[in-house]
PDB file of C-alpha atoms and ligand atoms in Angstrom:
ATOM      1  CA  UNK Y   1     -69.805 -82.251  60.007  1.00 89.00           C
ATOM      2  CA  UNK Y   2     -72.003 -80.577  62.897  1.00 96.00           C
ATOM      3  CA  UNK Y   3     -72.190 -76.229  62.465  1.00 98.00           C
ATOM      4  CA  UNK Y   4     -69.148 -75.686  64.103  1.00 98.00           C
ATOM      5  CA  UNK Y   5     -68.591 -72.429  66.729  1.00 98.00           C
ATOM      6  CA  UNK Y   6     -66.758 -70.218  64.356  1.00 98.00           C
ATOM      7  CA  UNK Y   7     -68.678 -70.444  61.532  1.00 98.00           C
ATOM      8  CA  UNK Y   8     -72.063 -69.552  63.952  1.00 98.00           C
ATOM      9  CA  UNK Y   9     -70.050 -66.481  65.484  1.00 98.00           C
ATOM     10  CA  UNK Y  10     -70.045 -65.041  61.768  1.00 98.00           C
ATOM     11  CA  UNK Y  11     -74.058 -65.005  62.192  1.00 98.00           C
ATOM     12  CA  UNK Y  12     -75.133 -61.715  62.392  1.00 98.00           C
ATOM     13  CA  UNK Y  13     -78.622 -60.607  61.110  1.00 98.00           C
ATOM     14  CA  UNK Y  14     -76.871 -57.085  60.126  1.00 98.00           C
ATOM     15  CA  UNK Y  15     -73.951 -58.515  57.714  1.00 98.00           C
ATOM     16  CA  UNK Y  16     -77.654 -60.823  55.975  1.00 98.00           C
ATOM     17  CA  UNK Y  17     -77.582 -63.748  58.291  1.00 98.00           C
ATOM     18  CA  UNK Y  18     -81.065 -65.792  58.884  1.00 98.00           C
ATOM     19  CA  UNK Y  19     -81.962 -65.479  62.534  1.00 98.00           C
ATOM     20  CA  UNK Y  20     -80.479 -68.464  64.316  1.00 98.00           C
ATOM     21  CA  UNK Y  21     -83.142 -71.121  65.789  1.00 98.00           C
ATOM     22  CA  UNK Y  22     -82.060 -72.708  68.812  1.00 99.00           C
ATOM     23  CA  UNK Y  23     -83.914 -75.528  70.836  1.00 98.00           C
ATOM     24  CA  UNK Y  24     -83.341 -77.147  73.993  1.00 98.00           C
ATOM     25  CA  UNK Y  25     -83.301 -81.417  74.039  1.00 98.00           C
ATOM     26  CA  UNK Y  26     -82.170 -83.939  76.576  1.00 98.00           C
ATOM     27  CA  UNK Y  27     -81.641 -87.315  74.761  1.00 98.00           C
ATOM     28  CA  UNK Y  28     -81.772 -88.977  71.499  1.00 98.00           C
ATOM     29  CA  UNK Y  29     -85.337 -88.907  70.507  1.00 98.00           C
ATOM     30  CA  UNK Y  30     -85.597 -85.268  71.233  1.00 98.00           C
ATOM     31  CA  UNK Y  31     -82.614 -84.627  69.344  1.00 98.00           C
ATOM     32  CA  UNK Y  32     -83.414 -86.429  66.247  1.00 98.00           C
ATOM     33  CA  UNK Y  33     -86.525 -84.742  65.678  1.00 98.00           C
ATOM     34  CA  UNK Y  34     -84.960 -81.275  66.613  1.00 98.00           C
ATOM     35  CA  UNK Y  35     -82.315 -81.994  64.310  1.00 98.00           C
ATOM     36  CA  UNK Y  36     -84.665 -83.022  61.458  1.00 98.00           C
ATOM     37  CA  UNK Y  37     -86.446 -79.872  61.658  1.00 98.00           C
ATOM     38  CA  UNK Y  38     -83.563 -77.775  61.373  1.00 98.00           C
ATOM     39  CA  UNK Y  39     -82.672 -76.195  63.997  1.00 98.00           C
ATOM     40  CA  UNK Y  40     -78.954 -74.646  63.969  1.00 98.00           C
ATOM     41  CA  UNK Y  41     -77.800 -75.249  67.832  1.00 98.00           C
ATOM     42  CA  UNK Y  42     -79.386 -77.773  69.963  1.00 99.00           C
ATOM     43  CA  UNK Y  43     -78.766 -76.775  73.680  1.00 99.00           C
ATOM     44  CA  UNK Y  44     -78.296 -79.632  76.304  1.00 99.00           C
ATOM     45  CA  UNK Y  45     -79.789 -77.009  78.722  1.00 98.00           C
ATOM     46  CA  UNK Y  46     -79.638 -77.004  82.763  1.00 98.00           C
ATOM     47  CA  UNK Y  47     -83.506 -76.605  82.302  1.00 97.00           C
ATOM     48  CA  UNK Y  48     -83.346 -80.462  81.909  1.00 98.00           C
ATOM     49  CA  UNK Y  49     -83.454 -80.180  85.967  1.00 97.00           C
ATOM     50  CA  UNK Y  50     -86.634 -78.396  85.732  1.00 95.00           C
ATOM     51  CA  UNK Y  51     -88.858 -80.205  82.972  1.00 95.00           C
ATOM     52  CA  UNK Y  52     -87.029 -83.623  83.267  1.00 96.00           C
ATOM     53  CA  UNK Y  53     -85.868 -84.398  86.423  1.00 96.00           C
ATOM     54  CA  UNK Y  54     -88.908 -82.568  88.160  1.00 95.00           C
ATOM     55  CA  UNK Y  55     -86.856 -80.235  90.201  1.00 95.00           C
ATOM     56  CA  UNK Y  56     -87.680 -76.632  90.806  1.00 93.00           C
ATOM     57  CA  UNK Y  57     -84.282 -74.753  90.164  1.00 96.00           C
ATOM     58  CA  UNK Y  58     -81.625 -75.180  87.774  1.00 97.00           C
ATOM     59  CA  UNK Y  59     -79.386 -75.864  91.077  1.00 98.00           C
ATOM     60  CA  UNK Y  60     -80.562 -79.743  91.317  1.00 97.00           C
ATOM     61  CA  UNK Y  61     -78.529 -80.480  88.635  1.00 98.00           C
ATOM     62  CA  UNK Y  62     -74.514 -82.092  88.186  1.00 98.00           C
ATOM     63  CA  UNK Y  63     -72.002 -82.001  85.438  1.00 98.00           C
ATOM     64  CA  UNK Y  64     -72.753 -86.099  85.911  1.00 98.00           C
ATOM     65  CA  UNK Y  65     -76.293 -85.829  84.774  1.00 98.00           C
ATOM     66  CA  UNK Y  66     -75.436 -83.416  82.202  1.00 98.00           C
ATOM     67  CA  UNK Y  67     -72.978 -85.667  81.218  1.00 99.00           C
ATOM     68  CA  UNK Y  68     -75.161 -88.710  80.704  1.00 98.00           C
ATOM     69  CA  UNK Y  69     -77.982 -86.540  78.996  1.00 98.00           C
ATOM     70  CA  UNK Y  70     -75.376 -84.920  76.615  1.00 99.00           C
ATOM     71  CA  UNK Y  71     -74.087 -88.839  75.777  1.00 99.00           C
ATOM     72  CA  UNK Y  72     -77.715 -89.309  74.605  1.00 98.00           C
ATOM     73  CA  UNK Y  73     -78.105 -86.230  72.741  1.00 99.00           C
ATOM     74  CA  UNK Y  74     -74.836 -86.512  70.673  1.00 98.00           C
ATOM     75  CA  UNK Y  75     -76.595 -90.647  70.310  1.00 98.00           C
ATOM     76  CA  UNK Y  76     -78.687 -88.620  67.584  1.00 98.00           C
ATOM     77  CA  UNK Y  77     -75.409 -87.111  65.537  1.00 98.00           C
ATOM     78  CA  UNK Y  78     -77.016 -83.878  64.721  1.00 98.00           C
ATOM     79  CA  UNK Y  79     -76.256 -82.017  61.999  1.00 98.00           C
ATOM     80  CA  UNK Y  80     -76.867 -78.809  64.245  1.00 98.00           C
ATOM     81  CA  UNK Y  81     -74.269 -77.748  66.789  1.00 98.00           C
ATOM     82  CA  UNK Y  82     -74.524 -79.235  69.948  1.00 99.00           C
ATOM     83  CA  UNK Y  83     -73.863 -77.402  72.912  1.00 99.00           C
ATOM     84  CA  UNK Y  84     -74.153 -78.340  77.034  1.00 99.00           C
ATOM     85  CA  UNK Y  85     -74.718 -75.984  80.055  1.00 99.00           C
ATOM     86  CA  UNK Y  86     -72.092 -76.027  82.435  1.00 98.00           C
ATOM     87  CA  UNK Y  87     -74.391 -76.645  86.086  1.00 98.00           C
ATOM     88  CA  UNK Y  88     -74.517 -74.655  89.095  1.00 98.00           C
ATOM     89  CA  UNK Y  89     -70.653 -74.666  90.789  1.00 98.00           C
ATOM     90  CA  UNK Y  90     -69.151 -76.216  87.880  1.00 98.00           C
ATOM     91  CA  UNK Y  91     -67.201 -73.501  86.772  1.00 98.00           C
ATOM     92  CA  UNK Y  92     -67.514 -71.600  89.882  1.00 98.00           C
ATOM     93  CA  UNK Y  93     -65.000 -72.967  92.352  1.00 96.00           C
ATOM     94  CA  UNK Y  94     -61.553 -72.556  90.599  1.00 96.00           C
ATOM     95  CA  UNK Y  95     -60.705 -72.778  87.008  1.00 97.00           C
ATOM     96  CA  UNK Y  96     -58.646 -76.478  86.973  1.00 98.00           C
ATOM     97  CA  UNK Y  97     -61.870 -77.942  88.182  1.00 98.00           C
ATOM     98  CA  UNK Y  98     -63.887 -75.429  85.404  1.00 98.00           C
ATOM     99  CA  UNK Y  99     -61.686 -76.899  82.442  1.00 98.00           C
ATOM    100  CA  UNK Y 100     -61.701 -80.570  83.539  1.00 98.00           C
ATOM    101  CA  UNK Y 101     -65.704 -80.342  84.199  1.00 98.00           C
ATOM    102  CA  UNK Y 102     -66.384 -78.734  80.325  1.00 99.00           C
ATOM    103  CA  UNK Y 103     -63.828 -81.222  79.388  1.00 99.00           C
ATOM    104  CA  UNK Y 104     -66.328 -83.780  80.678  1.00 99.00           C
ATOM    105  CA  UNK Y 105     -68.940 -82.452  78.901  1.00 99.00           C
ATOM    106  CA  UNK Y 106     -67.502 -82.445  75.635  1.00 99.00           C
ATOM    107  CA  UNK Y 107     -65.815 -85.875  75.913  1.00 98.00           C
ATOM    108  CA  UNK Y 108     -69.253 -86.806  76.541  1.00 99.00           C
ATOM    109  CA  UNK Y 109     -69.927 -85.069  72.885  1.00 98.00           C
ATOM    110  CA  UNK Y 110     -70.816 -81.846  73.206  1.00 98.00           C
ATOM    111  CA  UNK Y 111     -69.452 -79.369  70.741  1.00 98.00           C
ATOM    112  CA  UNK Y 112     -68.999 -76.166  73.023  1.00 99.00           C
ATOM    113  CA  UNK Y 113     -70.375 -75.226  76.549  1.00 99.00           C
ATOM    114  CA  UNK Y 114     -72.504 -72.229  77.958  1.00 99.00           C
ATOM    115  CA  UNK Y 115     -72.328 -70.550  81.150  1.00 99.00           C
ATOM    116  CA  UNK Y 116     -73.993 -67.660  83.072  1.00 98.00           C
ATOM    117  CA  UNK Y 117     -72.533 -64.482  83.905  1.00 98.00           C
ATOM    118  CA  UNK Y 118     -70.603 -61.453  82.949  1.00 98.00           C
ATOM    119  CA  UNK Y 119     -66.979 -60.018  84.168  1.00 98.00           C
ATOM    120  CA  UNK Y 120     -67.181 -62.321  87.439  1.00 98.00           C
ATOM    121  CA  UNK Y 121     -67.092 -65.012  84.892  1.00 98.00           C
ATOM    122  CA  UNK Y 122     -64.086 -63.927  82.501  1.00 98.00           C
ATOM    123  CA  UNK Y 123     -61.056 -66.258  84.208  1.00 98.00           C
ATOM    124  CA  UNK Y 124     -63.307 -69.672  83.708  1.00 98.00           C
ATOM    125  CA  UNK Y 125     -63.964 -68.585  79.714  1.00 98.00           C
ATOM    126  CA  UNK Y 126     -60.202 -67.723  79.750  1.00 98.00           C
ATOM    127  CA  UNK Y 127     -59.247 -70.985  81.057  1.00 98.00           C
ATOM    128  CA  UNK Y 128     -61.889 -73.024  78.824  1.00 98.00           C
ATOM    129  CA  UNK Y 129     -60.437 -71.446  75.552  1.00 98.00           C
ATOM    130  CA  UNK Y 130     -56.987 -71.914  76.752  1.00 98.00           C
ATOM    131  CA  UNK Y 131     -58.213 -75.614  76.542  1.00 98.00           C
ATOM    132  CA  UNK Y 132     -59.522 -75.073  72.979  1.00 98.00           C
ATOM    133  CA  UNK Y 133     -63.268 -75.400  74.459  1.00 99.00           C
ATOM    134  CA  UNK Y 134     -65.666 -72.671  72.513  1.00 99.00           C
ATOM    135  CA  UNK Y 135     -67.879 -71.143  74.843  1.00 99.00           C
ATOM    136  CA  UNK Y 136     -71.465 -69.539  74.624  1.00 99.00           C
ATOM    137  CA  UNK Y 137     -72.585 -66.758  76.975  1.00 99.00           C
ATOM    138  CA  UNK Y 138     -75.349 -66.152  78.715  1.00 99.00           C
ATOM    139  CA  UNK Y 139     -76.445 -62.954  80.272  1.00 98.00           C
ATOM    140  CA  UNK Y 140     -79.944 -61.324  81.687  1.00 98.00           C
ATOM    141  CA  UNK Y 141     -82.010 -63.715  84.069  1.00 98.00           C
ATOM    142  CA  UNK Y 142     -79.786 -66.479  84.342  1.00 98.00           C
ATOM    143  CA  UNK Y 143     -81.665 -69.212  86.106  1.00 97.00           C
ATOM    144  CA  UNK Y 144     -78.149 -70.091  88.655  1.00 98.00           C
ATOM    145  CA  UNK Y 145     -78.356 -66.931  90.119  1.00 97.00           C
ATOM    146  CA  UNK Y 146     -82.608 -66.731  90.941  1.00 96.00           C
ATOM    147  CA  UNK Y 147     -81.484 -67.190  94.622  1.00 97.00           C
ATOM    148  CA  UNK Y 148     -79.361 -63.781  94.493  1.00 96.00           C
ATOM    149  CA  UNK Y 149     -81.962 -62.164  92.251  1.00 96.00           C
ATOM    150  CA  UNK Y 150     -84.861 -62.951  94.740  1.00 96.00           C
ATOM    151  CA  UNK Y 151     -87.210 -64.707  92.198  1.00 94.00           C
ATOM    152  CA  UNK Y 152     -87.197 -64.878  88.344  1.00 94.00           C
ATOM    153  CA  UNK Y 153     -87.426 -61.126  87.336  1.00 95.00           C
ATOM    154  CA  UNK Y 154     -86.721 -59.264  84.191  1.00 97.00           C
ATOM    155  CA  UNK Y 155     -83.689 -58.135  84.195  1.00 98.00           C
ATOM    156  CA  UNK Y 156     -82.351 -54.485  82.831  1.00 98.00           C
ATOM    157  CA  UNK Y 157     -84.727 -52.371  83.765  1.00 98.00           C
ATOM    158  CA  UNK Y 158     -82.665 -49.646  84.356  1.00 98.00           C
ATOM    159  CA  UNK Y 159     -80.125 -47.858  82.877  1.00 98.00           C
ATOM    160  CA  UNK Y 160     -77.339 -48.714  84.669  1.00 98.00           C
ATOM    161  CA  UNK Y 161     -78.288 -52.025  84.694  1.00 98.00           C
ATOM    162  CA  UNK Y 162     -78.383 -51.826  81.092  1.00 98.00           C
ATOM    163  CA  UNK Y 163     -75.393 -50.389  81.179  1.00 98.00           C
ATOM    164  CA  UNK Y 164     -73.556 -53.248  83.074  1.00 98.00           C
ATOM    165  CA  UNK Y 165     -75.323 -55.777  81.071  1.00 98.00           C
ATOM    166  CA  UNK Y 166     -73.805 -53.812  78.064  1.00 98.00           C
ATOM    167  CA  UNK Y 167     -70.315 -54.268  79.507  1.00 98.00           C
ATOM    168  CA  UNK Y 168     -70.541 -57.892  80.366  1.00 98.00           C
ATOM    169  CA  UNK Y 169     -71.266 -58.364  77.440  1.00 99.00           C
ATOM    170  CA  UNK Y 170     -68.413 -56.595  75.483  1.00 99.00           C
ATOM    171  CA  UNK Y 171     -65.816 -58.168  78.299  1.00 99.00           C
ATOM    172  CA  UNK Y 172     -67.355 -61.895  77.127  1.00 99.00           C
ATOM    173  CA  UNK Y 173     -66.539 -61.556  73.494  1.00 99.00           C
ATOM    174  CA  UNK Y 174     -63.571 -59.637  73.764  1.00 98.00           C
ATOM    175  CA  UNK Y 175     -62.564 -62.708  75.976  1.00 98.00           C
ATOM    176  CA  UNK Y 176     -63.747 -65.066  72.604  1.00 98.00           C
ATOM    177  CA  UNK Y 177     -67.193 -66.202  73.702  1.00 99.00           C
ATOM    178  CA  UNK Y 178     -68.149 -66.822  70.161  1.00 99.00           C
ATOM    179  CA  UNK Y 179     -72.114 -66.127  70.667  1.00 99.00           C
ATOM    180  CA  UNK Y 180     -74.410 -65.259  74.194  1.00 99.00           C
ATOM    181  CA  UNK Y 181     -77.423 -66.004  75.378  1.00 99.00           C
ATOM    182  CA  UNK Y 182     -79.778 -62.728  76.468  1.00 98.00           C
ATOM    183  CA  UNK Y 183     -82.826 -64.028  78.928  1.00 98.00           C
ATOM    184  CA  UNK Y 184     -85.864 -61.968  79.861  1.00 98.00           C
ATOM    185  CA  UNK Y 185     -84.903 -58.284  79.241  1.00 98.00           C
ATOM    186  CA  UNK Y 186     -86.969 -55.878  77.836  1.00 98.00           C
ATOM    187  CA  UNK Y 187     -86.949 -55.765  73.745  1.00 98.00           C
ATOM    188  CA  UNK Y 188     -84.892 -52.118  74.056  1.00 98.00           C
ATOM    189  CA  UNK Y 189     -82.246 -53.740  75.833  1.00 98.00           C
ATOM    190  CA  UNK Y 190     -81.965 -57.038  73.315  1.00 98.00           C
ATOM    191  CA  UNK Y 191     -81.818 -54.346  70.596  1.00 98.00           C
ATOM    192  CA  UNK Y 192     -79.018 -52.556  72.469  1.00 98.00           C
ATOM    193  CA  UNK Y 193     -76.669 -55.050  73.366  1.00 98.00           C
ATOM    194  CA  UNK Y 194     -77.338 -56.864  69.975  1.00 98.00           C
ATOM    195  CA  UNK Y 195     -76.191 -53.571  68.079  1.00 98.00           C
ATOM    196  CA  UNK Y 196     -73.180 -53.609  70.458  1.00 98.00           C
ATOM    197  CA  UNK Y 197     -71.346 -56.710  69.728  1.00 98.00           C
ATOM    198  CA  UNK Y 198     -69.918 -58.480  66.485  1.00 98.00           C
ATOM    199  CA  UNK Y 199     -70.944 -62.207  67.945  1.00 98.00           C
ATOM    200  CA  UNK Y 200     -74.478 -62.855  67.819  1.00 98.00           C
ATOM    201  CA  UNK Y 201     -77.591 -63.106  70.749  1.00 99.00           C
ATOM    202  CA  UNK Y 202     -79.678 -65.335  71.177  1.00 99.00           C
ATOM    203  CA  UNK Y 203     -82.718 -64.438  72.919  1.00 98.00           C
ATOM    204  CA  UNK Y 204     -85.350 -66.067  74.992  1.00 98.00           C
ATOM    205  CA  UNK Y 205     -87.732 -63.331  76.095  1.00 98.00           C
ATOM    206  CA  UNK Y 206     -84.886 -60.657  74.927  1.00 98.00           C
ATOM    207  CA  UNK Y 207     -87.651 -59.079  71.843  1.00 98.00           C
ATOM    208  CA  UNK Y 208     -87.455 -59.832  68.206  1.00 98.00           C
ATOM    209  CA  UNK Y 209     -83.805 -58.066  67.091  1.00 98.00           C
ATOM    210  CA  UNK Y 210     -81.690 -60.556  68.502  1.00 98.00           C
ATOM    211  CA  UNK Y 211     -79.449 -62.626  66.221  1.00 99.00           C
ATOM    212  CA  UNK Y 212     -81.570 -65.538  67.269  1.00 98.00           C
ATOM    213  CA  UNK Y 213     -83.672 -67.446  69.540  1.00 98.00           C
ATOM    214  CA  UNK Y 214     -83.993 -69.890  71.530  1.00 98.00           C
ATOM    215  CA  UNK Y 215     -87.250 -72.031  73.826  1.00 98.00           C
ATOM    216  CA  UNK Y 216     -86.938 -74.655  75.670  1.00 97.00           C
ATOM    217  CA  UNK Y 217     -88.341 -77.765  74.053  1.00 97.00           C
ATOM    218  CA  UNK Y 218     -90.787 -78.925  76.325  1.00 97.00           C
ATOM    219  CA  UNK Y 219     -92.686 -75.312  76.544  1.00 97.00           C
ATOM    220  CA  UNK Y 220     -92.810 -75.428  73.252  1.00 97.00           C
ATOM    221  CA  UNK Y 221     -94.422 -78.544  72.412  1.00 97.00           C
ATOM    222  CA  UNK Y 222     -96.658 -78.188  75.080  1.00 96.00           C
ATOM    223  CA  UNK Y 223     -94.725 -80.836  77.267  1.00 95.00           C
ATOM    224  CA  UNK Y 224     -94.351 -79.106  80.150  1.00 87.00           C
ATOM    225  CA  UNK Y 225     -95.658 -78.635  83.789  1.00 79.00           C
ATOM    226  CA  UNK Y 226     -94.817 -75.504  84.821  1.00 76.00           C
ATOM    227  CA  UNK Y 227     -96.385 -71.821  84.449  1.00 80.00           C
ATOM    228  CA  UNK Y 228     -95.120 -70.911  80.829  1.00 84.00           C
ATOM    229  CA  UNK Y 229     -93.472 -67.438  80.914  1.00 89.00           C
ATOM    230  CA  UNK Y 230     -94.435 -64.429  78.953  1.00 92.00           C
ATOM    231  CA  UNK Y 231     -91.956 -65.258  75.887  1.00 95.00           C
ATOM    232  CA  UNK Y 232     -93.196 -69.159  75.604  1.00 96.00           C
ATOM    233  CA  UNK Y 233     -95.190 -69.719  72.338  1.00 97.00           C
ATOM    234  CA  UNK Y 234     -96.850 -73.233  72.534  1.00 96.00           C
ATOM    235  CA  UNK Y 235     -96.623 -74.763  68.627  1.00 97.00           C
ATOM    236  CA  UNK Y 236     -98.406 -77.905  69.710  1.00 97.00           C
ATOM    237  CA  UNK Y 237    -100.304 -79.457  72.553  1.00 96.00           C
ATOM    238  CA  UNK Y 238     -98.049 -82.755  72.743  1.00 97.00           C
ATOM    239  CA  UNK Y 239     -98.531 -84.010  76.375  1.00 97.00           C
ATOM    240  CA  UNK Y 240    -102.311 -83.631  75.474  1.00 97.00           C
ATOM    241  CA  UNK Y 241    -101.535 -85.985  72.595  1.00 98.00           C
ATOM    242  CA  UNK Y 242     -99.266 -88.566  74.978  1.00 98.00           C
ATOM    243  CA  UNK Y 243    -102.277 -88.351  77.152  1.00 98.00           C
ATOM    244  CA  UNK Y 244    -105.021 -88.990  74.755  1.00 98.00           C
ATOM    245  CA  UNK Y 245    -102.818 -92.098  73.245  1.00 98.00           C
ATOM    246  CA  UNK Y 246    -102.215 -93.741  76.337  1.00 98.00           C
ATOM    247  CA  UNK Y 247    -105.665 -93.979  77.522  1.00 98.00           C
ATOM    248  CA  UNK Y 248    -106.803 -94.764  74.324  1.00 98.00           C
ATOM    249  CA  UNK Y 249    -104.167 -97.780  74.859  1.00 98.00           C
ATOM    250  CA  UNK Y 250    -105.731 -98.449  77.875  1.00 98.00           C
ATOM    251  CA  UNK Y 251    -109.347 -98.988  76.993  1.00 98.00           C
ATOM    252  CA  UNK Y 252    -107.982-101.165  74.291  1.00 98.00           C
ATOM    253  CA  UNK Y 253    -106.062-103.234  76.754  1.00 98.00           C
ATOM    254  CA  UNK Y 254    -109.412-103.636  78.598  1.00 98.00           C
ATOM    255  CA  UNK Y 255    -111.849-103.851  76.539  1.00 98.00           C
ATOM    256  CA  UNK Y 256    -109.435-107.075  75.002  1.00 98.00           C
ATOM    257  CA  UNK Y 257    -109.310-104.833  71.489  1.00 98.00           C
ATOM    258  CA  UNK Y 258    -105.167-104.843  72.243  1.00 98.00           C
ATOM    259  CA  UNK Y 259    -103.649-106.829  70.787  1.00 98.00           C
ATOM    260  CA  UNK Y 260    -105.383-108.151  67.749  1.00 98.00           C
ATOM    261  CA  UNK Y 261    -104.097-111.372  65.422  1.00 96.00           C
ATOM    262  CA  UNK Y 262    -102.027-109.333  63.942  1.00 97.00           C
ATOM    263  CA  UNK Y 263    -100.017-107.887  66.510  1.00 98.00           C
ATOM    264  CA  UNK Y 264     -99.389-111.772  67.971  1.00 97.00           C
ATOM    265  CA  UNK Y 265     -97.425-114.398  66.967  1.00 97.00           C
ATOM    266  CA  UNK Y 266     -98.792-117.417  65.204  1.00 93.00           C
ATOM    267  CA  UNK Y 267     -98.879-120.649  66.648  1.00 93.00           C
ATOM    268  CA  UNK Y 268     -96.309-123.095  66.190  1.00 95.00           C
ATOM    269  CA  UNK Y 269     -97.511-126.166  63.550  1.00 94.00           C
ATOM    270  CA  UNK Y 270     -98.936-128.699  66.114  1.00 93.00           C
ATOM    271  CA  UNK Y 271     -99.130-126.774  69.117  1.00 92.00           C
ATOM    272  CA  UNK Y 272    -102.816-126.524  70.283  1.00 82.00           C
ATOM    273  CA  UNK Y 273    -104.226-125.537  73.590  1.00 76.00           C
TER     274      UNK Y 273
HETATM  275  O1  KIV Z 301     -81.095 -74.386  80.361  1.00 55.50           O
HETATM  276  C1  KIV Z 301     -81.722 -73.789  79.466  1.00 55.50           C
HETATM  277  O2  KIV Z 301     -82.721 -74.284  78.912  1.00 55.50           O
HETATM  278  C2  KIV Z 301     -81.260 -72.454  79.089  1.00 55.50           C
HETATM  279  C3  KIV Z 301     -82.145 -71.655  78.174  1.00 55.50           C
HETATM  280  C4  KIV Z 301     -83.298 -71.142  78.930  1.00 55.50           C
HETATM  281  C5  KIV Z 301     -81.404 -70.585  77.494  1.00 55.50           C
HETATM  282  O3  KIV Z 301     -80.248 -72.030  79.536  1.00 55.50           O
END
């Protein structure tokens, strides 16, 4: 049985939970090996648009590619929970078409969705756990709404925007989010609205006191193309690796070292050139 939703909303650093360690992936491979490491909630994340599918907002993407992504994830049957961003306008236009879209995703086997936003947000969560869909949050710089931010900015750096971040987030869970995402805020502010709610944060760029935290997969391992952001820690150099291998395949191929007697099948009895 995956972690389910309601035993991670009991995670909370200050009652002696372990932070939680969250990880994006896109398909099976990526996963697998997430899930063998040990990571508590894999996220099917939107940000497949931007280091898969070579786009440059989260906006290129539909609930039918993060439907066919998701299939491939749950392929791997991880232990961890798995849960799948709801796209741009997914959950945006009216709730029927919110519920029936999650309802994609998790028929497709996610175990909950995310999606970004505060009080604007509240009737689609409504609606979603009306359909017995858990839902995470996701508050700060949320990647959907980088066209009405003007750019990718850190986000509460006042303190009334604290202050409405703060009240989002109290609205979400007292709606029954059961844990929220907080995205490039300053550390205060990750402190703040951590202490404020009973469900836990994750963070990504949100400071070290949230309940957790999360990177996308591909920044970590050193996968990706794009500028890293301040809060990316690179653990490995991995498309440096892909790189090296393949050209190393490629002299072989040339050079007629690939492939030896061993990697070919024997002749039949009889058969000679
Ligand atoms: O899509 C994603 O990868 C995300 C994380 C950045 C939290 O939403």
């Amino acid at each position: 049985m995956s972690l389910s939703a309601p035993t991670i909303r009991g995670r909370k650093r200050r009652h002696g939970s372990e932070p939680l360690v969250v990880v994006t992936a896109y398909d099976e491979p990526t996963t697998r090996l997430a899930d063998a490491a040990g990571v508590d909630i894999i996220l099917v994340g939107d940000s497949l648009a931007n280091v898969v599918l070579g786009q440059d907002s989260t906006h290129h993407v539909t609930v039918e590619q993060m439907c066919h992504h998701v299939r491939a994830a749950a392929a791997a049957h991880p232990k961890a929970h798995l849960v799948a961003d709801m796209p741009w306008l997914s959950y945006h236009v009216d709730t029927a078409d919110s519920v029936r879209n999650a309802a994609s995703l998790i028929r497709a086997g996610a175990h909950s969705v995310k999606l970004e936003g505060g009080v604007v947000r509240l009737p689609a969560v409504r609606a979603l756990l009306d359909a017995e869909i858990p839902v995470m949050g996701h508050l700060g710089l949320t990647p959907q709404s980088v066209l009405a931010f003007g750019g990718f900015k850190v986000q509460g750096k006042t303190n009334e925007a604290v202050e409405v971040l703060i009240a989002d987030a109290l609205a979400l869970e007292a709606e029954g989010i059961y844990a929220v995402v907080i995205e490039a805020v300053p550390s205060i502010v990750g402190s703040r609205i951590t202490d404020a709610l009973e469900i836990p944060t994750i963070g990504i760029g949100a400071g070290p006191d949230t309940d957790g935290q999360i990177l996308v997969l591909h920044d970590l391992l050193g996968l990706s193309n794009r500028k890293s952001p301040t809060f990316v820690r690179r653990y490995a150099e991995i498309g440096v690796m892909i790189t090296e291998a393949i050209a190393h395949y490629a002299q072989d191929v040339r050079s007629g070292e690939f492939p030896s007697a061993a990697e070919t099948y024997p002749n039949p009895e009889g058969m000679v050139n």
